[in-house]
Tab-separated table of C-alpha atoms in Angstrom:
chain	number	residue	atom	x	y	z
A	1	UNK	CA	0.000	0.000	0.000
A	2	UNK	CA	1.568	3.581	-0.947
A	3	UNK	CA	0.681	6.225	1.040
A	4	UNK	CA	1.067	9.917	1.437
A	5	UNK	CA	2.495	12.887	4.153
A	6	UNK	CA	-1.477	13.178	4.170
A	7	UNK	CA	-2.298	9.740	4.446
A	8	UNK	CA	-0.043	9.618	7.932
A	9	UNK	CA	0.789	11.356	10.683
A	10	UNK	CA	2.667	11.763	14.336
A	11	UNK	CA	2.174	9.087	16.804
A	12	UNK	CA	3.427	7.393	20.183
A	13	UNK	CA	3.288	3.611	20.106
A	14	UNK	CA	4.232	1.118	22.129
A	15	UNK	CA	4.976	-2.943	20.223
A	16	UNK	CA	5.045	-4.799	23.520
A	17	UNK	CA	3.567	-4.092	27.449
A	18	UNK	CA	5.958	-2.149	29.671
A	19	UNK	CA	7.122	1.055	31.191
A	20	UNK	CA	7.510	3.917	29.909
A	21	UNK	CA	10.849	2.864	27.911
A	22	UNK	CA	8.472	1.107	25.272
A	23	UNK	CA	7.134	3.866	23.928
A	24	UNK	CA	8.851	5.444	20.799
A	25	UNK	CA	7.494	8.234	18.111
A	26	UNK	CA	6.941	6.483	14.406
A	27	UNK	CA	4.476	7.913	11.595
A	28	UNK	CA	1.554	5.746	11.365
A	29	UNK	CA	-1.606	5.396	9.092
A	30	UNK	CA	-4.149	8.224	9.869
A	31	UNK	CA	-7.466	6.682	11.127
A	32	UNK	CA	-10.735	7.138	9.419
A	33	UNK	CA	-13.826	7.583	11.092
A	34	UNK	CA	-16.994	5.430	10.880
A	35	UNK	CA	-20.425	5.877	10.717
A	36	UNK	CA	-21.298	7.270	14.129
A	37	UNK	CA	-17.482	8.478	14.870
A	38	UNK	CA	-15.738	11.831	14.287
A	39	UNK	CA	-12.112	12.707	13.339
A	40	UNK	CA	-10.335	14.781	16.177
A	41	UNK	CA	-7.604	16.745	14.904
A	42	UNK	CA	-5.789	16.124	18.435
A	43	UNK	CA	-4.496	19.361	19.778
A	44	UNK	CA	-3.795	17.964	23.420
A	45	UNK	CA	-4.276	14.546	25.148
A	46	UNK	CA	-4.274	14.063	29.392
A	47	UNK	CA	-2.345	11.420	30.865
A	48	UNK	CA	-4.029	9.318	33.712
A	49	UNK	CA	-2.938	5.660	35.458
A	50	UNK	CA	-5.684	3.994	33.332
A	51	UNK	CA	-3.309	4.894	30.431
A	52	UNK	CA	-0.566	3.524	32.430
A	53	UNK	CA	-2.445	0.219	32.645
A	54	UNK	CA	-2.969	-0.299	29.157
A	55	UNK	CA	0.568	-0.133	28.791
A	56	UNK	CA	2.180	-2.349	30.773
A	57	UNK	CA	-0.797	-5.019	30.032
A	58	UNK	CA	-1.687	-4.892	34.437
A	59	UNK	CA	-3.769	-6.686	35.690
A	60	UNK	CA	-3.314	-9.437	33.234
A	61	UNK	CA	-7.236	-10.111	32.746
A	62	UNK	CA	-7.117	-6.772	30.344
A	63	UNK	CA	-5.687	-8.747	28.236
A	64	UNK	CA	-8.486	-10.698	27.138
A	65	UNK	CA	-9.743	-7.629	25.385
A	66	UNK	CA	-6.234	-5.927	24.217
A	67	UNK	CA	-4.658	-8.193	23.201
A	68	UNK	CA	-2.827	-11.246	25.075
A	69	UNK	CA	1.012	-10.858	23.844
A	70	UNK	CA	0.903	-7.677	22.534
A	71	UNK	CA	-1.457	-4.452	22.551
A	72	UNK	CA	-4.067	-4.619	19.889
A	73	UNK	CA	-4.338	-0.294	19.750
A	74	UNK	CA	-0.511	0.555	19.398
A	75	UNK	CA	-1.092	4.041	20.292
A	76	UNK	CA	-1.635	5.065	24.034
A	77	UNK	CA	-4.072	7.863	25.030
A	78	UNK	CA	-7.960	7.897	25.799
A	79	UNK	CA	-8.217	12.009	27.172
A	80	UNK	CA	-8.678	14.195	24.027
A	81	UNK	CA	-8.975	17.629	23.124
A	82	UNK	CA	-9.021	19.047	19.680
A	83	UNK	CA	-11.337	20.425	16.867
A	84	UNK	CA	-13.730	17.427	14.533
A	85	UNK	CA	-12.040	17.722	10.784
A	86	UNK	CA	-14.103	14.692	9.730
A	87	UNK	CA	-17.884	13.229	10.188
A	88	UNK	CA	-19.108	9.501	9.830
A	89	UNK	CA	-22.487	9.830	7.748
A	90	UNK	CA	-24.193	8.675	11.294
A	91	UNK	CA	-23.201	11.971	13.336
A	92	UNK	CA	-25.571	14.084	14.335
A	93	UNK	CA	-23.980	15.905	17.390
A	94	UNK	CA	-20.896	17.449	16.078
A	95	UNK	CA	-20.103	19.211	12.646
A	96	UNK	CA	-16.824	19.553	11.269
A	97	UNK	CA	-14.966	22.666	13.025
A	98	UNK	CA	-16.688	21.898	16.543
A	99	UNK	CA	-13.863	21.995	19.429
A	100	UNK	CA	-14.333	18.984	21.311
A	101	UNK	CA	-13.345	17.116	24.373
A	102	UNK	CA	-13.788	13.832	26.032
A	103	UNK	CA	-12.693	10.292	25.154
A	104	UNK	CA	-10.534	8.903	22.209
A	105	UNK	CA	-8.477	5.899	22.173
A	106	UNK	CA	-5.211	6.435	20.409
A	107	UNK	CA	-5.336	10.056	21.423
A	108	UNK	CA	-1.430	10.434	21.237
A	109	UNK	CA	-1.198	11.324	17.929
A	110	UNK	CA	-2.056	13.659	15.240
A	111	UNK	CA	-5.683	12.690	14.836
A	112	UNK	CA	-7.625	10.135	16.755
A	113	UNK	CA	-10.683	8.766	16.261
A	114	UNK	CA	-13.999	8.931	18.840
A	115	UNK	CA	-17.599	8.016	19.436
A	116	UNK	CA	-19.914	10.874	19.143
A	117	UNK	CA	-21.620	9.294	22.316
A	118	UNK	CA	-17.916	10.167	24.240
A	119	UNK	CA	-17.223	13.592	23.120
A	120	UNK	CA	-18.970	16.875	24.408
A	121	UNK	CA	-18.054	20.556	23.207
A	122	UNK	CA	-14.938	21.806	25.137
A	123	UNK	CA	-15.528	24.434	27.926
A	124	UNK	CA	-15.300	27.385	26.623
A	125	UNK	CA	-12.941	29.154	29.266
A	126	UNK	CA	-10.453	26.270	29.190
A	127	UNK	CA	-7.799	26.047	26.601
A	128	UNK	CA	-7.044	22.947	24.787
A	129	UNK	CA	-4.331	21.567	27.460
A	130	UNK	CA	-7.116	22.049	30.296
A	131	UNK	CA	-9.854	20.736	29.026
A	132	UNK	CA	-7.269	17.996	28.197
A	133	UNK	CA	-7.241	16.529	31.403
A	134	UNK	CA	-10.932	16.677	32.411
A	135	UNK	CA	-12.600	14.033	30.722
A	136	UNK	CA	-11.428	10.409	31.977
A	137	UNK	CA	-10.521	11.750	35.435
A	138	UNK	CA	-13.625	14.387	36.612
A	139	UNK	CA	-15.856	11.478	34.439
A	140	UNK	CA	-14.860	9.223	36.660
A	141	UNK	CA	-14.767	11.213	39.987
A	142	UNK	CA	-18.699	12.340	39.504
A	143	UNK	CA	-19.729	8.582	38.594
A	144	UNK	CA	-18.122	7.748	41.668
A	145	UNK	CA	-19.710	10.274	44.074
A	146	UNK	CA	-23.113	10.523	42.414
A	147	UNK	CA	-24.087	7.489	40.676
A	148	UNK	CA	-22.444	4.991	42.896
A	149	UNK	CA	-21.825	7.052	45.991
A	150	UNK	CA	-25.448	9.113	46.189
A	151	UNK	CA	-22.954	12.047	47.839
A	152	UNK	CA	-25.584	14.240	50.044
A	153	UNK	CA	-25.304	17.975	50.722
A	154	UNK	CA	-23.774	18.359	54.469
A	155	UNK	CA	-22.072	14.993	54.213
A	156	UNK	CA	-18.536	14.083	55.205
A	157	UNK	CA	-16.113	12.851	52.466
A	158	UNK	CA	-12.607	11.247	52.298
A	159	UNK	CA	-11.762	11.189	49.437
A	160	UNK	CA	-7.977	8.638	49.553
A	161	UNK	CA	-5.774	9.626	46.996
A	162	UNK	CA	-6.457	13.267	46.818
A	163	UNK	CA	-3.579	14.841	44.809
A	164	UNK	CA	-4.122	12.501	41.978
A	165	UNK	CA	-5.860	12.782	38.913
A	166	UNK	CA	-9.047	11.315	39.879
A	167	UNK	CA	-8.525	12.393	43.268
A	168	UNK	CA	-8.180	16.184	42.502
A	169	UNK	CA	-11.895	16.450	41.120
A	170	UNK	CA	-13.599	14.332	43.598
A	171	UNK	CA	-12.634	17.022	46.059
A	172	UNK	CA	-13.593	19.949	43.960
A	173	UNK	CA	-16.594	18.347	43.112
A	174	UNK	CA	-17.542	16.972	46.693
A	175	UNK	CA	-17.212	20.435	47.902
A	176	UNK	CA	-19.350	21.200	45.060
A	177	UNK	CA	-22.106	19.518	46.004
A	178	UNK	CA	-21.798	20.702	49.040
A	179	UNK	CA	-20.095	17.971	51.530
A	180	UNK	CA	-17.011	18.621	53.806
A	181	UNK	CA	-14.020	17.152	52.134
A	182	UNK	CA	-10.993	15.554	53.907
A	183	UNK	CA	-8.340	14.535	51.307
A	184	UNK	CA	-5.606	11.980	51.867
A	185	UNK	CA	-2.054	12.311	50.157
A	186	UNK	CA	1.472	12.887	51.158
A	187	UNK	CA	2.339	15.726	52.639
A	188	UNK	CA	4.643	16.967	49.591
A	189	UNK	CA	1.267	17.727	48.088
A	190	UNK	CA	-1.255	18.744	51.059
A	191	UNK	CA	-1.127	22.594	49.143
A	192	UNK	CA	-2.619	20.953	46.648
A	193	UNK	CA	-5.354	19.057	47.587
A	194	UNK	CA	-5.782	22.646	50.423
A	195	UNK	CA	-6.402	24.813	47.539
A	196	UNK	CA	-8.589	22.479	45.808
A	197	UNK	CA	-11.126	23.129	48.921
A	198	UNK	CA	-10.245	20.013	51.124
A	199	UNK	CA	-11.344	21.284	55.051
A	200	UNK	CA	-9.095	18.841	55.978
A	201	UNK	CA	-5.641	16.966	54.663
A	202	UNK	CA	-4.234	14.331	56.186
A	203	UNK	CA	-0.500	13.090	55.803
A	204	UNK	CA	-0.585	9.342	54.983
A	205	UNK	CA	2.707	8.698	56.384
A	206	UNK	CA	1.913	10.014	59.346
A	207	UNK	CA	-1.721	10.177	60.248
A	208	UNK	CA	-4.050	7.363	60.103
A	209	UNK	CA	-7.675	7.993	58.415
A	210	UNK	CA	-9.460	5.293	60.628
A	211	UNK	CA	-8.073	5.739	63.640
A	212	UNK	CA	-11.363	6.194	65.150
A	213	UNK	CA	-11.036	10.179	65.634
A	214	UNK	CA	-13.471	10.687	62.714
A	215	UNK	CA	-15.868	8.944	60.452
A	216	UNK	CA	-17.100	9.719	56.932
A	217	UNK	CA	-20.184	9.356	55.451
A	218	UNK	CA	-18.705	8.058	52.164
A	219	UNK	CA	-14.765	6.997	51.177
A	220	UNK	CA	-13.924	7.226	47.824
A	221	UNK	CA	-10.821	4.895	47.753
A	222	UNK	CA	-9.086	5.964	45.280
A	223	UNK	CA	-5.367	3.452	43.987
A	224	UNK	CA	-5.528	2.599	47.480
A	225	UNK	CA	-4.808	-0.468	49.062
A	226	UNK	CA	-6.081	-0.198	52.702
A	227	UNK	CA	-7.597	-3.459	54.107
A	228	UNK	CA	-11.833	-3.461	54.043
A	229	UNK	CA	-11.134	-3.559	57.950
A	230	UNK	CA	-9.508	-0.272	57.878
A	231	UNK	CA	-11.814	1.422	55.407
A	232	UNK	CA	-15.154	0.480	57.393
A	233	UNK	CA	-13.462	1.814	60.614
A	234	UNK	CA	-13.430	4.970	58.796
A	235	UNK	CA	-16.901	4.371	57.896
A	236	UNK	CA	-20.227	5.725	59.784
A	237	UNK	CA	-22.619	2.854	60.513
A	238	UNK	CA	-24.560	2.921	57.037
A	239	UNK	CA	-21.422	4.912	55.037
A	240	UNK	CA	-20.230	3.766	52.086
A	241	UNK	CA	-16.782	3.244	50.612
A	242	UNK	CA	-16.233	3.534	46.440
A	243	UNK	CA	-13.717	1.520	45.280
A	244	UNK	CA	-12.256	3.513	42.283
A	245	UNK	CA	-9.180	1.657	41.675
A	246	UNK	CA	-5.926	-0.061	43.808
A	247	UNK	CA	-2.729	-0.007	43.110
A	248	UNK	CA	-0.646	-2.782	44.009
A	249	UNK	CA	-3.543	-4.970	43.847
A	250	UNK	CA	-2.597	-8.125	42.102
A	251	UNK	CA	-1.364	-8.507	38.500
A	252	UNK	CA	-4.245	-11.426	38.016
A	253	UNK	CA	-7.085	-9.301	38.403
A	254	UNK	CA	-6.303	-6.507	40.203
A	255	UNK	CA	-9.771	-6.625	42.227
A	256	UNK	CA	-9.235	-9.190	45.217
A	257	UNK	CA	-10.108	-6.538	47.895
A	258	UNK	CA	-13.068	-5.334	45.912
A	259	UNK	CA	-14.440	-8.468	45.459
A	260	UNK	CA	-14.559	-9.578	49.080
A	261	UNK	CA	-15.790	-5.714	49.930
A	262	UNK	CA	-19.079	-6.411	47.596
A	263	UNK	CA	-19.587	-9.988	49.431
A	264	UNK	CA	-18.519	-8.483	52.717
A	265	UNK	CA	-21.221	-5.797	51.771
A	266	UNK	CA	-24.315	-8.164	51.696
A	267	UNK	CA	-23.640	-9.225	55.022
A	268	UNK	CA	-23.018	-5.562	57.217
A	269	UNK	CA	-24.740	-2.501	57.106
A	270	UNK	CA	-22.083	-0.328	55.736
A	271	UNK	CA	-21.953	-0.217	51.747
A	272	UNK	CA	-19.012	-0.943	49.991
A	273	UNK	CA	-19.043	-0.861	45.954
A	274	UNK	CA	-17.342	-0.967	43.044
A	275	UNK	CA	-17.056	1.514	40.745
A	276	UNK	CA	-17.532	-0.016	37.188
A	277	UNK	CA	-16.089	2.299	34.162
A	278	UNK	CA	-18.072	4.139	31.433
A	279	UNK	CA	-17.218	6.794	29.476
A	280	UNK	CA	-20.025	8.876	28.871
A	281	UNK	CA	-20.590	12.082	26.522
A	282	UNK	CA	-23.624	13.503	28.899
A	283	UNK	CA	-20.899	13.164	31.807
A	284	UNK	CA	-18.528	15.596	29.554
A	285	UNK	CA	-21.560	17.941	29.285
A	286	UNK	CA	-22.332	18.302	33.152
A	287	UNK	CA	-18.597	18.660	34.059
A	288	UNK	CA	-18.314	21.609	30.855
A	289	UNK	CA	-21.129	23.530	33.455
A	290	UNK	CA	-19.539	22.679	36.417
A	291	UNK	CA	-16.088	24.350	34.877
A	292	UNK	CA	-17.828	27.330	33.239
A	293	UNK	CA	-19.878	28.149	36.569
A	294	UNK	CA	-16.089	27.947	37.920
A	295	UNK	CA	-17.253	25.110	40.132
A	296	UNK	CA	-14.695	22.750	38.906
A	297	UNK	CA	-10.294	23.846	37.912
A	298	UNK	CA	-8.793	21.315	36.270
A	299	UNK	CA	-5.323	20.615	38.579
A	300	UNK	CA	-2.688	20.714	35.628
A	301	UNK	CA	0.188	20.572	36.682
A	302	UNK	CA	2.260	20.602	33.750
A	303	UNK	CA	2.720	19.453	29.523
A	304	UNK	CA	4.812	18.073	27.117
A	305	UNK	CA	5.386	18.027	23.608
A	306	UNK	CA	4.003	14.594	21.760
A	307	UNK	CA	7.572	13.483	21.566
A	308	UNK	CA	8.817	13.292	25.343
A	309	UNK	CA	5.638	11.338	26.081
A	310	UNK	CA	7.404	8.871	27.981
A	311	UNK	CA	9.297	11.385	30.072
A	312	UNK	CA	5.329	12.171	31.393
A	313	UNK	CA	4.400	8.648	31.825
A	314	UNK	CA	8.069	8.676	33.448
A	315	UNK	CA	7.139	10.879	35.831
A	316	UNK	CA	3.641	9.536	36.203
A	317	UNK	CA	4.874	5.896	37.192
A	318	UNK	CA	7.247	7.526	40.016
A	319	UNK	CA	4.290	9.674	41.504
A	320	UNK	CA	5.856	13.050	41.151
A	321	UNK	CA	2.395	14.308	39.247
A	322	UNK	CA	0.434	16.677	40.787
A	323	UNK	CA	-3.268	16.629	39.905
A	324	UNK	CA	-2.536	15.984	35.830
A	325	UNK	CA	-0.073	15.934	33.188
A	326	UNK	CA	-0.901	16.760	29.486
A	327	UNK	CA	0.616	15.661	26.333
A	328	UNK	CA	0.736	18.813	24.075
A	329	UNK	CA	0.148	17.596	20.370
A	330	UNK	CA	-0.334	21.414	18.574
A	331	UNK	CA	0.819	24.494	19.560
C-alpha cells in the first residue's frame, strides 16, 4: 500500500507491554472515522494511570480484550482535546470545526478517532491543554460520588488519593455539592489538595484515616490499598466506601479486595461498591457547566510536547504528578 504525508501522521506507540521505555514516536496510518465516529484533529491529550495500565498489560485479565502478547491499539491515550475535521455519515452531534473534548483511544497522535456518544463541546474558558485533562478523570470522579456514591449535601467525604488525577476532582466536586471534604495524600502535596477546597488533609505517612477520631459518610478509595477492615473503621454505621481503583492490587485481576468488599457488603450494614467504568458524553456535558460556573479547575500541573511522552508517563509511574499531566500535540 503507498501512502502519502497526508495519508499519515505523528504518533506514540508502544509494540510490547511495559514502562515507559516502550514507547517510541513512528508515523503511522491516519485513522478514518466510521459511521457514528468523528475525526479529532488532536491538539492535546491528558495522561491518567488507566493509560498507564494499558501499557504495561496490568492486571493481566485486560488482556483478554487488548490483546494477550501484545497491545491490539498501538497508540496510548484515551483524554482528548481538539477540533472534529471529519464526520461519519451517522453523526448528528458534532459538525466539522466543533472543538471537542472527552474520550478517544489512540489520542497520542495527530488525529484520533472517537464516538460521538464520548465527546462533548470543550468548555469554553479552558484552553485545549485544560480541558485535556478533564474528561477520563472528573468522568470518573462524579460517577463515583453521584451514581455509585449518592454524595448528600452536608455529608462528610474522604476522598484517599487526593492529589491525583481522579482524586483532585472528587474534592472539587464533593465540595461542590456541598459535603465537607478531607483529602488523603502525602504531605509533599497537602497545598494541593488545600487549595482544591479540602477542610481537611491528612498526611498518609503520618496520620491514620481510621483511627477512630473521625468517620465519613462516604470513602472514595481511590489506587488505594487499605484493608476493608480499615476502610469500614473509617466508615459511619450505614457509610459507604467507592472503590475507584488499587494499586498494588494483584497482577491477576487486580480486584481481590473489591471483590470480598461487595460480598462483605451483603452481610453488614455499611456499603461498599465498586465503581464499574463508562465513558459517557452527557458526563462531559455536566462537568463543561460545572467548569464554566467555575465550580470545577482542572489541577494541571504541567505538559509536554508529543515526543517526550514517555518522560510524562516517566514521571507519572514515580508519583511526582500533581493533579494531571498533558501531552501537548499542537501548539
Amino acid at each position: 500500500m503507498t501512502t502519502t504525508a497526508d495519508s499519515t501522521m505523528r504518533a506514540v506507540v508502544h509494540d510490547r507491554y511495559g514502562t515507559s521505555k516502550v514507547l517510541r514516536t513512528a508515523r503511522i496510518v491516519r485513522p478514518s472515522p466510521g459511521d457514528h465516529e468523528v475525526l479529532v484533529e488532536v491538539h492535546a491529550a491528558g495522561l491518567d494511570r488507566g493509560t498507564e495500565h494499558l501499557l504495561t498489560g496490568k492486571p493481566y485479565a485486560m488482556r483478554l480484550a487488548m490483546g494477550l502478547t501484545r497491545p491490539k491499539n498501538p497508540v496510548p491515550g484515551r483524554d482528548v482535546a481538539g477540533i472534529v475535521v471529519e464526520a461519519g455519515a451517522g453523526v448528528t452531534r458534532f459538525a466539522v470545526g466543533d472543538e471537542v473534548y472527552g474520550v478517544a483511544p489512540g489520542s497520542f497522535a495527530d488525529y484520533a478517532v472517537a464516538h460521538e456518544t464520548r465527546l462533548a463541546h470543550k468548555p469554553t474558558n479552558l484552553t485545549f491543554l485544560e480541558a485535556a485533562v478533564v474528561p477520563v478523570s472528573a468522568g470518573t470522579a462524579l460517577r463515583a460520588l453521584v451514581d455509585v456514591g449518592g454524595v448528600q449535601p452536608g455529608q462528610n467525604v474522604l476522598v484517599v488519593g487526593a492529589s491525583g488525577g481522579v482524586g483532585s476532582y472528587a474534592v472539587q466536586l464533593a465540595k461542590a455539592f456541598g459535603a465537607e471534604v478531607t483529602g488523603v495524600c502525602s504531605a509533599a502535596k497537602a497545598d494541593l489538595v488545600t487549595s482544591l477546597g479540602a477542610a481537611n488533609v491528612l498526611d498518609y505517612d503520618r496520620e491514620d484515616f481510621a483511627n477512630g477520631t473521625h468517620r465519613y459518610d462516604l470513602v472514595l478509595d481511590i489506587a488505594g490499598n487499605s484493608s476493608l477492615r480499615r476502610l469500614r473503621r473509617a466508615l459511619r454505621p450505614r457509610g459507604t466506601v467507592v472503590f475507584v481503583g488499587g494499586e498494588d492490587a494483584g497482577a491477576l485481576l487486580g480486584m481481590g479486595r473489591q471483590v470480598r468488599g461487595l460480598m462483605l457488603s451483603r452481610l453488614v450494614r455499611q456499603r461498599l461498591a465498586l465503581l464499574v467504568a463508562k465513558e459517557r458524553g452527557s458526563d462531559y456535558n455536566r462537568l463543561a457547566g460545572l467548569i464554566e460556573e467555575g465550580r470545577i479547575v482542572p489541577a494541571l500541573d504541567r505538559s509536554y510536547p508529543l515526543e517526550d511522552t514517555p518522560l510524562a508517563v516517566h514521571q507519572l509511574e514515580t508519583g511526582r504528578v500533581r493533579g494531571k499531566v498533558a501531552i501537548s500535540v499542537r501548539k
